[in-house]
PDB file of C-alpha atoms in Angstrom:
ATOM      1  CA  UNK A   1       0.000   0.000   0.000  1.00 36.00           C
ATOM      2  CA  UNK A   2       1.477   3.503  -0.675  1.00 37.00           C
ATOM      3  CA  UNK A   3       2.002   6.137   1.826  1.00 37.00           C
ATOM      4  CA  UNK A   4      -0.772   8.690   1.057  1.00 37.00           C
ATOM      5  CA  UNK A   5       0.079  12.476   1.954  1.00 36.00           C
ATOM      6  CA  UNK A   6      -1.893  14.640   3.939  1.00 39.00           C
ATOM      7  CA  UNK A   7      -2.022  17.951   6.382  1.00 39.00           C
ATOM      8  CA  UNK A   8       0.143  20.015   5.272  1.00 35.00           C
ATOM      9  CA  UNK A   9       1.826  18.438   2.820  1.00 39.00           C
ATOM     10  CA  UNK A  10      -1.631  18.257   0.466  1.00 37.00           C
ATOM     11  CA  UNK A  11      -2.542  21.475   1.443  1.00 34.00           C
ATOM     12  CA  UNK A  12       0.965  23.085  -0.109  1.00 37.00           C
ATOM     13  CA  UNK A  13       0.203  20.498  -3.639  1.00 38.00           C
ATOM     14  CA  UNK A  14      -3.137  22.783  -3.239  1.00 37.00           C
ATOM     15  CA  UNK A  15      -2.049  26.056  -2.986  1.00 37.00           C
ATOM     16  CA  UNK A  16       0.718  25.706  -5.950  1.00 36.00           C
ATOM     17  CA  UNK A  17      -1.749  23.981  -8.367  1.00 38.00           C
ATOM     18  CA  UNK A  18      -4.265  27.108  -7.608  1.00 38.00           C
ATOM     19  CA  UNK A  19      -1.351  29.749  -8.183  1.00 36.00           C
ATOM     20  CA  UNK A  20      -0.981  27.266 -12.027  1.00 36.00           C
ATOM     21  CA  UNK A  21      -3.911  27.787 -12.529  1.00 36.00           C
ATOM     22  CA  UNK A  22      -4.322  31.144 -11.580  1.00 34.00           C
ATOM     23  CA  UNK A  23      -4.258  32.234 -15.560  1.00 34.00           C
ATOM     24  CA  UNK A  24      -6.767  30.926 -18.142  1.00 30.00           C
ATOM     25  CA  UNK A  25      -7.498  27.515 -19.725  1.00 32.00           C
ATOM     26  CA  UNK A  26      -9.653  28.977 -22.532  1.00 30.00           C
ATOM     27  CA  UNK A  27      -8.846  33.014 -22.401  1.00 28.00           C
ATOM     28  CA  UNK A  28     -11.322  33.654 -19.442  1.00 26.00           C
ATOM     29  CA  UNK A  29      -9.354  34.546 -16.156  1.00 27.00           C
ATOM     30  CA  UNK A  30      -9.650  31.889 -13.083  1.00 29.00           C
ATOM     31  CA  UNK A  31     -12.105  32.592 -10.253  1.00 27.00           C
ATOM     32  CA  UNK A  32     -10.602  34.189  -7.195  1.00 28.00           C
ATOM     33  CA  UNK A  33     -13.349  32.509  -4.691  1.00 30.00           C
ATOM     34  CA  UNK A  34     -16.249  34.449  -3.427  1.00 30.00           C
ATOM     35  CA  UNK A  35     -18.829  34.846  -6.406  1.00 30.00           C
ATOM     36  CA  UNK A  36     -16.498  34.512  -9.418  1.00 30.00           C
ATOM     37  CA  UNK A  37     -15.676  30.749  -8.327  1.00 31.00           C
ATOM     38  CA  UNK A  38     -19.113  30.114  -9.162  1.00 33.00           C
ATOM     39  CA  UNK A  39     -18.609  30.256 -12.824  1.00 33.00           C
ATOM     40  CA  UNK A  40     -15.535  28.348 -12.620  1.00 36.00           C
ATOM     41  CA  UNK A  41     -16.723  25.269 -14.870  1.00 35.00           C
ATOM     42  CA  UNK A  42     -18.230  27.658 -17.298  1.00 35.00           C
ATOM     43  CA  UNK A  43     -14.735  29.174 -17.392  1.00 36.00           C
ATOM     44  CA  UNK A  44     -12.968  26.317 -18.027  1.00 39.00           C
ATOM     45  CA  UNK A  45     -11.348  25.975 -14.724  1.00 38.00           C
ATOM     46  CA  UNK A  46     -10.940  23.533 -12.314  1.00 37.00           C
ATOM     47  CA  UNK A  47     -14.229  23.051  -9.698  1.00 37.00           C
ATOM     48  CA  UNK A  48     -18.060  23.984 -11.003  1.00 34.00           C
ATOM     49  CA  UNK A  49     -20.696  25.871  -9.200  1.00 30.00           C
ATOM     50  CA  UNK A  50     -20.198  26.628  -6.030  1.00 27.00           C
ATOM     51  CA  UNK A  51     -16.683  25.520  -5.549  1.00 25.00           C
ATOM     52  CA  UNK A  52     -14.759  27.671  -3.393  1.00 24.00           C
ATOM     53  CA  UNK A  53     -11.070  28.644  -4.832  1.00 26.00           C
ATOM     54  CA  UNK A  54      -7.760  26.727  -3.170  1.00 27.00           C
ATOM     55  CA  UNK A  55      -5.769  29.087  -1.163  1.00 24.00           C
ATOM     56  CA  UNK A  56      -2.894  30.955  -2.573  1.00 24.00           C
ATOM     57  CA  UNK A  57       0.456  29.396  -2.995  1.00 26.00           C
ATOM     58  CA  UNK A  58       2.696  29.621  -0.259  1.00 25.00           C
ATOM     59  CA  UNK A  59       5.594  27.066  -1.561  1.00 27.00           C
ATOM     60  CA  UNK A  60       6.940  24.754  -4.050  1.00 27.00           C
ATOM     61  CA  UNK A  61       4.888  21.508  -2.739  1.00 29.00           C
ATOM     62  CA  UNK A  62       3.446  20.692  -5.538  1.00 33.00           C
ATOM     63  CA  UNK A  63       6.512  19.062  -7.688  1.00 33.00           C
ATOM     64  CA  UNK A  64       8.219  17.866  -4.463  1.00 37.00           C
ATOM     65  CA  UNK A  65       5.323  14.903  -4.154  1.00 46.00           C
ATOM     66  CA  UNK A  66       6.100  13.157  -7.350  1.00 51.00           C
ATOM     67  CA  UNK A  67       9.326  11.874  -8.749  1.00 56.00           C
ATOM     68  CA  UNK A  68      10.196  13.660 -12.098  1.00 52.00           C
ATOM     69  CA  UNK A  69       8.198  13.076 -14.896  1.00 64.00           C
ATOM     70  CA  UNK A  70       5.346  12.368 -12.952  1.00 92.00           C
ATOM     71  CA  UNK A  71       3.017  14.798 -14.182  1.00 94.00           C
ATOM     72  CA  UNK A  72       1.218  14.112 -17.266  1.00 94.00           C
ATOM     73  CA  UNK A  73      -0.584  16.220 -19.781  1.00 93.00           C
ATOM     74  CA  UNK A  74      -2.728  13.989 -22.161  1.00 94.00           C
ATOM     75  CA  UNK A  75      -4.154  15.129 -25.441  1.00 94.00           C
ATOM     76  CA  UNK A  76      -7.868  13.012 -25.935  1.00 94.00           C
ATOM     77  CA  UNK A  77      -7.919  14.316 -29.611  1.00 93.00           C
ATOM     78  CA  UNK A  78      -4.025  12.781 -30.654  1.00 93.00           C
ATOM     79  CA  UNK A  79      -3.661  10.722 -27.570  1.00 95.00           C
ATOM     80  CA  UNK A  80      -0.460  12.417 -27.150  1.00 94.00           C
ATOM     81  CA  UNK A  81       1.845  12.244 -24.063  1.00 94.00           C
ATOM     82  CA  UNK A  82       4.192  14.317 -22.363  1.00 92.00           C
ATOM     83  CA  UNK A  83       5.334  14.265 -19.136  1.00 94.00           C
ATOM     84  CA  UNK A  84       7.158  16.644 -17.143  1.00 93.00           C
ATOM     85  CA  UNK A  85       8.922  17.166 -13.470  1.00 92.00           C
ATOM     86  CA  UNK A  86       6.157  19.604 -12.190  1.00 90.00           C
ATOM     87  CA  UNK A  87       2.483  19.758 -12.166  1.00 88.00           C
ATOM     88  CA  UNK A  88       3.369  23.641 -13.006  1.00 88.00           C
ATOM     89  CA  UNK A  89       4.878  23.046 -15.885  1.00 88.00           C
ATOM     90  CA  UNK A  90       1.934  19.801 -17.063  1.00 84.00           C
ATOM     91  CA  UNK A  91      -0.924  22.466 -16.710  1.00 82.00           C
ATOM     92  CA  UNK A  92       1.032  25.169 -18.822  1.00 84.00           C
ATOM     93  CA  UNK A  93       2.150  22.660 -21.733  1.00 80.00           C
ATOM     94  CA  UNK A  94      -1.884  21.760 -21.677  1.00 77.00           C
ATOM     95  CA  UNK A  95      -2.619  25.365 -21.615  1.00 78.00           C
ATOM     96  CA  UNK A  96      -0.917  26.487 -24.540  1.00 78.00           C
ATOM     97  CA  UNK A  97      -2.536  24.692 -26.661  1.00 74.00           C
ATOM     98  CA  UNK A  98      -4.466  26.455 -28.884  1.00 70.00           C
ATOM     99  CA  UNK A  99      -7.770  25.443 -29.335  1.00 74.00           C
ATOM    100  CA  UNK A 100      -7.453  23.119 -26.362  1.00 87.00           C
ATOM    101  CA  UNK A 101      -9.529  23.003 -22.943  1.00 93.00           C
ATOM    102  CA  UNK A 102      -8.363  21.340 -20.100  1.00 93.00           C
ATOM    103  CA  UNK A 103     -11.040  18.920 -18.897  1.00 97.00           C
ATOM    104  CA  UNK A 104      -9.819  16.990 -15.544  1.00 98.00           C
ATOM    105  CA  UNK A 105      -6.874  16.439 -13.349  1.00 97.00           C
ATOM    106  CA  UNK A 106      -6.380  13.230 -11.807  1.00 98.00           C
ATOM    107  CA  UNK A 107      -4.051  12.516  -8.763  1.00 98.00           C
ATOM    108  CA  UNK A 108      -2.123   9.554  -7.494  1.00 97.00           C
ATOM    109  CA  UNK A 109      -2.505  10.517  -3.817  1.00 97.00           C
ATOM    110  CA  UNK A 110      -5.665  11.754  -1.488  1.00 98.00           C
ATOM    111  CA  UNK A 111      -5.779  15.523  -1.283  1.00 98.00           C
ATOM    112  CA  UNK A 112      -3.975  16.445  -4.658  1.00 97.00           C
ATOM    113  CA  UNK A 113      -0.880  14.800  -3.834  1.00 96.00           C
ATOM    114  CA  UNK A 114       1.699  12.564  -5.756  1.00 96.00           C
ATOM    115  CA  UNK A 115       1.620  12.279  -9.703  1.00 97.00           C
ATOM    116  CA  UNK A 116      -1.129  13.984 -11.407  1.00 97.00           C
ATOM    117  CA  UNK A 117      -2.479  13.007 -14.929  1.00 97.00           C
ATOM    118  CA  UNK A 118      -4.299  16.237 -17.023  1.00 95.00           C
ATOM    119  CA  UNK A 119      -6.423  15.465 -19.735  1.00 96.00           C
ATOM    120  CA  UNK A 120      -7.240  18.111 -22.505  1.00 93.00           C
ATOM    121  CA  UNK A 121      -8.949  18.097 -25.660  1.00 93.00           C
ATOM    122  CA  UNK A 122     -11.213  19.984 -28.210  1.00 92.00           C
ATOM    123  CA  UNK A 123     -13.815  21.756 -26.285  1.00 94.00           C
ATOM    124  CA  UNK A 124     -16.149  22.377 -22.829  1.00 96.00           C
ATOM    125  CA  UNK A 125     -18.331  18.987 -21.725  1.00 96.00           C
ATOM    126  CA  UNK A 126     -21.255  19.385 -22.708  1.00 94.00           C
ATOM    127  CA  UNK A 127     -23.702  18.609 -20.255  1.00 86.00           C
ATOM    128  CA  UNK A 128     -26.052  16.765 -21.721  1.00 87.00           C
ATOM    129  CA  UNK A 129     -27.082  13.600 -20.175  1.00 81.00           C
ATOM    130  CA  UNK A 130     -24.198  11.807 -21.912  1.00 93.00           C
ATOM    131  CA  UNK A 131     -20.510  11.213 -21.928  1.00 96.00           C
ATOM    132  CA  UNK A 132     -18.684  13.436 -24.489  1.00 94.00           C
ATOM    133  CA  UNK A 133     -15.100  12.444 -24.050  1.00 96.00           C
ATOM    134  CA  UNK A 134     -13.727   8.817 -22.385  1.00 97.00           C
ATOM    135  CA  UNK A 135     -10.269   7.731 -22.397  1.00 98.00           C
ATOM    136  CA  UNK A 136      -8.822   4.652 -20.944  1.00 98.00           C
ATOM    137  CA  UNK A 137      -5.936   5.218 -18.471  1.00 98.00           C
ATOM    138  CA  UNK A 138      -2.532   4.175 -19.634  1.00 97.00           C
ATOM    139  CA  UNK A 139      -1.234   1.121 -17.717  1.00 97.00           C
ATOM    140  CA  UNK A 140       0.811   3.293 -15.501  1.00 96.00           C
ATOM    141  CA  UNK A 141      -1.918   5.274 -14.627  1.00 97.00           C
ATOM    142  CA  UNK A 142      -4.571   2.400 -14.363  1.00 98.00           C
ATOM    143  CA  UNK A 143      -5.479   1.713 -10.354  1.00 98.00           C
ATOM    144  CA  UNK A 144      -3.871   4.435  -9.239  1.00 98.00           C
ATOM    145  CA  UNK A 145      -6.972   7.786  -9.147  1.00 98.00           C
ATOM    146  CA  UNK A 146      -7.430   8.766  -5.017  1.00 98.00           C
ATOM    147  CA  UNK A 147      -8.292  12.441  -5.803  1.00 98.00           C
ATOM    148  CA  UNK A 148      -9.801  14.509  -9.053  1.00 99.00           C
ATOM    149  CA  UNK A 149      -9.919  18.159 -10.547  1.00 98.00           C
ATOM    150  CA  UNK A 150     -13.185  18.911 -13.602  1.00 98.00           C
ATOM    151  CA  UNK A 151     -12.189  21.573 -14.934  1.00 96.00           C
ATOM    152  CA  UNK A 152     -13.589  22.530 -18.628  1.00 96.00           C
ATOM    153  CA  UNK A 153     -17.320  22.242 -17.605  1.00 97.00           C
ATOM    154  CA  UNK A 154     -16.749  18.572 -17.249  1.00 97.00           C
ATOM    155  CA  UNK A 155     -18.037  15.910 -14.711  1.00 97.00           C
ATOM    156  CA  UNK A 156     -15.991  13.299 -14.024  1.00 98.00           C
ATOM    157  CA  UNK A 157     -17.021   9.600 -14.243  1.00 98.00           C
ATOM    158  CA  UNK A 158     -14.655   6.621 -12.583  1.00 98.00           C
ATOM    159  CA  UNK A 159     -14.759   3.322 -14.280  1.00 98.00           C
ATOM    160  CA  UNK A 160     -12.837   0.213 -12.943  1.00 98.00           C
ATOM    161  CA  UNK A 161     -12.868  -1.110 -16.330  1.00 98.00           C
ATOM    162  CA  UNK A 162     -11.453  -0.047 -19.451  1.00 98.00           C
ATOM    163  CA  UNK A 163     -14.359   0.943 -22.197  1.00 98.00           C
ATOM    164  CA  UNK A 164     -16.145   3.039 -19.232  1.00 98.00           C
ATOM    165  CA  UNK A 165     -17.078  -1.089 -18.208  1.00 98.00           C
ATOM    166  CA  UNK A 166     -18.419  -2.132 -14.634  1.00 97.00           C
ATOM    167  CA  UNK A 167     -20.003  -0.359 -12.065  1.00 95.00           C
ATOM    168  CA  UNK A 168     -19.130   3.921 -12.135  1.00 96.00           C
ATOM    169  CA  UNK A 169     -18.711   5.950  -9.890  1.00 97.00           C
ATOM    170  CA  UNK A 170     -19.731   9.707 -10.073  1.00 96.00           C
ATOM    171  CA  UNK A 171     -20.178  12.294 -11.129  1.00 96.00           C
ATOM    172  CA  UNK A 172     -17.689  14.399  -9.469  1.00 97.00           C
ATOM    173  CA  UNK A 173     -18.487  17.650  -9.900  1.00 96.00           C
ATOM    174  CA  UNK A 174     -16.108  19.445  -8.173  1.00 98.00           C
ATOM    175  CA  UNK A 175     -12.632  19.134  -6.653  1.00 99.00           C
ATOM    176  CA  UNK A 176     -12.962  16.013  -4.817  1.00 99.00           C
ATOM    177  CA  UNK A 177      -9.474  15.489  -2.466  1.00 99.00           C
ATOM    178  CA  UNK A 178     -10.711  11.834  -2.145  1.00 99.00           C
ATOM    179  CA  UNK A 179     -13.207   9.638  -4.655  1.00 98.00           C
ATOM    180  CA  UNK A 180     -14.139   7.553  -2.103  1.00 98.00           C
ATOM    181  CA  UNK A 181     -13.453   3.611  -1.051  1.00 96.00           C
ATOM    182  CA  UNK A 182     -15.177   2.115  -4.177  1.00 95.00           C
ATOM    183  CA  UNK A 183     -12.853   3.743  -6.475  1.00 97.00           C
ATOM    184  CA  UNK A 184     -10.024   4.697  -4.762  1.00 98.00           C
ATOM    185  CA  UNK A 185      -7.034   3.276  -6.699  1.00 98.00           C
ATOM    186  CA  UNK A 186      -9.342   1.261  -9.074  1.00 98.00           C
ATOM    187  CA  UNK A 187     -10.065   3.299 -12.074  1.00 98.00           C
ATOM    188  CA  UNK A 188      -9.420   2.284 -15.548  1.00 99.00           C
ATOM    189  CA  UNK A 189     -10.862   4.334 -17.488  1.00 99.00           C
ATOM    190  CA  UNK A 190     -12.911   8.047 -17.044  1.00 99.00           C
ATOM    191  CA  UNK A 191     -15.671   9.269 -18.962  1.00 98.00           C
ATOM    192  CA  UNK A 192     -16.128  13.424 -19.166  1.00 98.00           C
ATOM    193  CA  UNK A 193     -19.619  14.263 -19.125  1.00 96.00           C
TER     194      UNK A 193
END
Protein backbone atom coordinates (compact mmCIF):
# COMPACT_ATOMS: atom_id res chain seq x y z
CA UNK A 1 0.00 0.00 0.00
CA UNK A 2 1.48 3.50 -0.67
CA UNK A 3 2.00 6.14 1.83
CA UNK A 4 -0.77 8.69 1.06
CA UNK A 5 0.08 12.48 1.95
CA UNK A 6 -1.89 14.64 3.94
CA UNK A 7 -2.02 17.95 6.38
CA UNK A 8 0.14 20.02 5.27
CA UNK A 9 1.83 18.44 2.82
CA UNK A 10 -1.63 18.26 0.47
CA UNK A 11 -2.54 21.47 1.44
CA UNK A 12 0.96 23.09 -0.11
CA UNK A 13 0.20 20.50 -3.64
CA UNK A 14 -3.14 22.78 -3.24
CA UNK A 15 -2.05 26.06 -2.99
CA UNK A 16 0.72 25.71 -5.95
CA UNK A 17 -1.75 23.98 -8.37
CA UNK A 18 -4.26 27.11 -7.61
CA UNK A 19 -1.35 29.75 -8.18
CA UNK A 20 -0.98 27.27 -12.03
CA UNK A 21 -3.91 27.79 -12.53
CA UNK A 22 -4.32 31.14 -11.58
CA UNK A 23 -4.26 32.23 -15.56
CA UNK A 24 -6.77 30.93 -18.14
CA UNK A 25 -7.50 27.52 -19.72
CA UNK A 26 -9.65 28.98 -22.53
CA UNK A 27 -8.85 33.01 -22.40
CA UNK A 28 -11.32 33.65 -19.44
CA UNK A 29 -9.35 34.55 -16.16
CA UNK A 30 -9.65 31.89 -13.08
CA UNK A 31 -12.10 32.59 -10.25
CA UNK A 32 -10.60 34.19 -7.20
CA UNK A 33 -13.35 32.51 -4.69
CA UNK A 34 -16.25 34.45 -3.43
CA UNK A 35 -18.83 34.85 -6.41
CA UNK A 36 -16.50 34.51 -9.42
CA UNK A 37 -15.68 30.75 -8.33
CA UNK A 38 -19.11 30.11 -9.16
CA UNK A 39 -18.61 30.26 -12.82
CA UNK A 40 -15.54 28.35 -12.62
CA UNK A 41 -16.72 25.27 -14.87
CA UNK A 42 -18.23 27.66 -17.30
CA UNK A 43 -14.73 29.17 -17.39
CA UNK A 44 -12.97 26.32 -18.03
CA UNK A 45 -11.35 25.98 -14.72
CA UNK A 46 -10.94 23.53 -12.31
CA UNK A 47 -14.23 23.05 -9.70
CA UNK A 48 -18.06 23.98 -11.00
CA UNK A 49 -20.70 25.87 -9.20
CA UNK A 50 -20.20 26.63 -6.03
CA UNK A 51 -16.68 25.52 -5.55
CA UNK A 52 -14.76 27.67 -3.39
CA UNK A 53 -11.07 28.64 -4.83
CA UNK A 54 -7.76 26.73 -3.17
CA UNK A 55 -5.77 29.09 -1.16
CA UNK A 56 -2.89 30.96 -2.57
CA UNK A 57 0.46 29.40 -2.99
CA UNK A 58 2.70 29.62 -0.26
CA UNK A 59 5.59 27.07 -1.56
CA UNK A 60 6.94 24.75 -4.05
CA UNK A 61 4.89 21.51 -2.74
CA UNK A 62 3.45 20.69 -5.54
CA UNK A 63 6.51 19.06 -7.69
CA UNK A 64 8.22 17.87 -4.46
CA UNK A 65 5.32 14.90 -4.15
CA UNK A 66 6.10 13.16 -7.35
CA UNK A 67 9.33 11.87 -8.75
CA UNK A 68 10.20 13.66 -12.10
CA UNK A 69 8.20 13.08 -14.90
CA UNK A 70 5.35 12.37 -12.95
CA UNK A 71 3.02 14.80 -14.18
CA UNK A 72 1.22 14.11 -17.27
CA UNK A 73 -0.58 16.22 -19.78
CA UNK A 74 -2.73 13.99 -22.16
CA UNK A 75 -4.15 15.13 -25.44
CA UNK A 76 -7.87 13.01 -25.94
CA UNK A 77 -7.92 14.32 -29.61
CA UNK A 78 -4.02 12.78 -30.65
CA UNK A 79 -3.66 10.72 -27.57
CA UNK A 80 -0.46 12.42 -27.15
CA UNK A 81 1.85 12.24 -24.06
CA UNK A 82 4.19 14.32 -22.36
CA UNK A 83 5.33 14.27 -19.14
CA UNK A 84 7.16 16.64 -17.14
CA UNK A 85 8.92 17.17 -13.47
CA UNK A 86 6.16 19.60 -12.19
CA UNK A 87 2.48 19.76 -12.17
CA UNK A 88 3.37 23.64 -13.01
CA UNK A 89 4.88 23.05 -15.89
CA UNK A 90 1.93 19.80 -17.06
CA UNK A 91 -0.92 22.47 -16.71
CA UNK A 92 1.03 25.17 -18.82
CA UNK A 93 2.15 22.66 -21.73
CA UNK A 94 -1.88 21.76 -21.68
CA UNK A 95 -2.62 25.37 -21.62
CA UNK A 96 -0.92 26.49 -24.54
CA UNK A 97 -2.54 24.69 -26.66
CA UNK A 98 -4.47 26.45 -28.88
CA UNK A 99 -7.77 25.44 -29.34
CA UNK A 100 -7.45 23.12 -26.36
CA UNK A 101 -9.53 23.00 -22.94
CA UNK A 102 -8.36 21.34 -20.10
CA UNK A 103 -11.04 18.92 -18.90
CA UNK A 104 -9.82 16.99 -15.54
CA UNK A 105 -6.87 16.44 -13.35
CA UNK A 106 -6.38 13.23 -11.81
CA UNK A 107 -4.05 12.52 -8.76
CA UNK A 108 -2.12 9.55 -7.49
CA UNK A 109 -2.51 10.52 -3.82
CA UNK A 110 -5.67 11.75 -1.49
CA UNK A 111 -5.78 15.52 -1.28
CA UNK A 112 -3.97 16.45 -4.66
CA UNK A 113 -0.88 14.80 -3.83
CA UNK A 114 1.70 12.56 -5.76
CA UNK A 115 1.62 12.28 -9.70
CA UNK A 116 -1.13 13.98 -11.41
CA UNK A 117 -2.48 13.01 -14.93
CA UNK A 118 -4.30 16.24 -17.02
CA UNK A 119 -6.42 15.46 -19.74
CA UNK A 120 -7.24 18.11 -22.51
CA UNK A 121 -8.95 18.10 -25.66
CA UNK A 122 -11.21 19.98 -28.21
CA UNK A 123 -13.81 21.76 -26.29
CA UNK A 124 -16.15 22.38 -22.83
CA UNK A 125 -18.33 18.99 -21.73
CA UNK A 126 -21.25 19.39 -22.71
CA UNK A 127 -23.70 18.61 -20.26
CA UNK A 128 -26.05 16.76 -21.72
CA UNK A 129 -27.08 13.60 -20.18
CA UNK A 130 -24.20 11.81 -21.91
CA UNK A 131 -20.51 11.21 -21.93
CA UNK A 132 -18.68 13.44 -24.49
CA UNK A 133 -15.10 12.44 -24.05
CA UNK A 134 -13.73 8.82 -22.38
CA UNK A 135 -10.27 7.73 -22.40
CA UNK A 136 -8.82 4.65 -20.94
CA UNK A 137 -5.94 5.22 -18.47
CA UNK A 138 -2.53 4.18 -19.63
CA UNK A 139 -1.23 1.12 -17.72
CA UNK A 140 0.81 3.29 -15.50
CA UNK A 141 -1.92 5.27 -14.63
CA UNK A 142 -4.57 2.40 -14.36
CA UNK A 143 -5.48 1.71 -10.35
CA UNK A 144 -3.87 4.44 -9.24
CA UNK A 145 -6.97 7.79 -9.15
CA UNK A 146 -7.43 8.77 -5.02
CA UNK A 147 -8.29 12.44 -5.80
CA UNK A 148 -9.80 14.51 -9.05
CA UNK A 149 -9.92 18.16 -10.55
CA UNK A 150 -13.18 18.91 -13.60
CA UNK A 151 -12.19 21.57 -14.93
CA UNK A 152 -13.59 22.53 -18.63
CA UNK A 153 -17.32 22.24 -17.60
CA UNK A 154 -16.75 18.57 -17.25
CA UNK A 155 -18.04 15.91 -14.71
CA UNK A 156 -15.99 13.30 -14.02
CA UNK A 157 -17.02 9.60 -14.24
CA UNK A 158 -14.65 6.62 -12.58
CA UNK A 159 -14.76 3.32 -14.28
CA UNK A 160 -12.84 0.21 -12.94
CA UNK A 161 -12.87 -1.11 -16.33
CA UNK A 162 -11.45 -0.05 -19.45
CA UNK A 163 -14.36 0.94 -22.20
CA UNK A 164 -16.15 3.04 -19.23
CA UNK A 165 -17.08 -1.09 -18.21
CA UNK A 166 -18.42 -2.13 -14.63
CA UNK A 167 -20.00 -0.36 -12.06
CA UNK A 168 -19.13 3.92 -12.14
CA UNK A 169 -18.71 5.95 -9.89
CA UNK A 170 -19.73 9.71 -10.07
CA UNK A 171 -20.18 12.29 -11.13
CA UNK A 172 -17.69 14.40 -9.47
CA UNK A 173 -18.49 17.65 -9.90
CA UNK A 174 -16.11 19.44 -8.17
CA UNK A 175 -12.63 19.13 -6.65
CA UNK A 176 -12.96 16.01 -4.82
CA UNK A 177 -9.47 15.49 -2.47
CA UNK A 178 -10.71 11.83 -2.15
CA UNK A 179 -13.21 9.64 -4.66
CA UNK A 180 -14.14 7.55 -2.10
CA UNK A 181 -13.45 3.61 -1.05
CA UNK A 182 -15.18 2.11 -4.18
CA UNK A 183 -12.85 3.74 -6.47
CA UNK A 184 -10.02 4.70 -4.76
CA UNK A 185 -7.03 3.28 -6.70
CA UNK A 186 -9.34 1.26 -9.07
CA UNK A 187 -10.06 3.30 -12.07
CA UNK A 188 -9.42 2.28 -15.55
CA UNK A 189 -10.86 4.33 -17.49
CA UNK A 190 -12.91 8.05 -17.04
CA UNK A 191 -15.67 9.27 -18.96
CA UNK A 192 -16.13 13.42 -19.17
CA UNK A 193 -19.62 14.26 -19.12
Amino acid sequence: MRHRRTGRAALAAAAVLAATISGTATGVAAPTGGAAAGSAAEAGQPGSAGTAAAPSATGQAGSAQAAPGQHCSYDLRTAERHCFASQDQAVTAARARSGEVIQATLFDNRDYGGASFTVYGESLCKKDGVVNYQLDLPDDWKNRVSSVQPWGNCWIWLYPEPGLGGDRDGPFDENTPHVGDLMDDRTQSIGLS
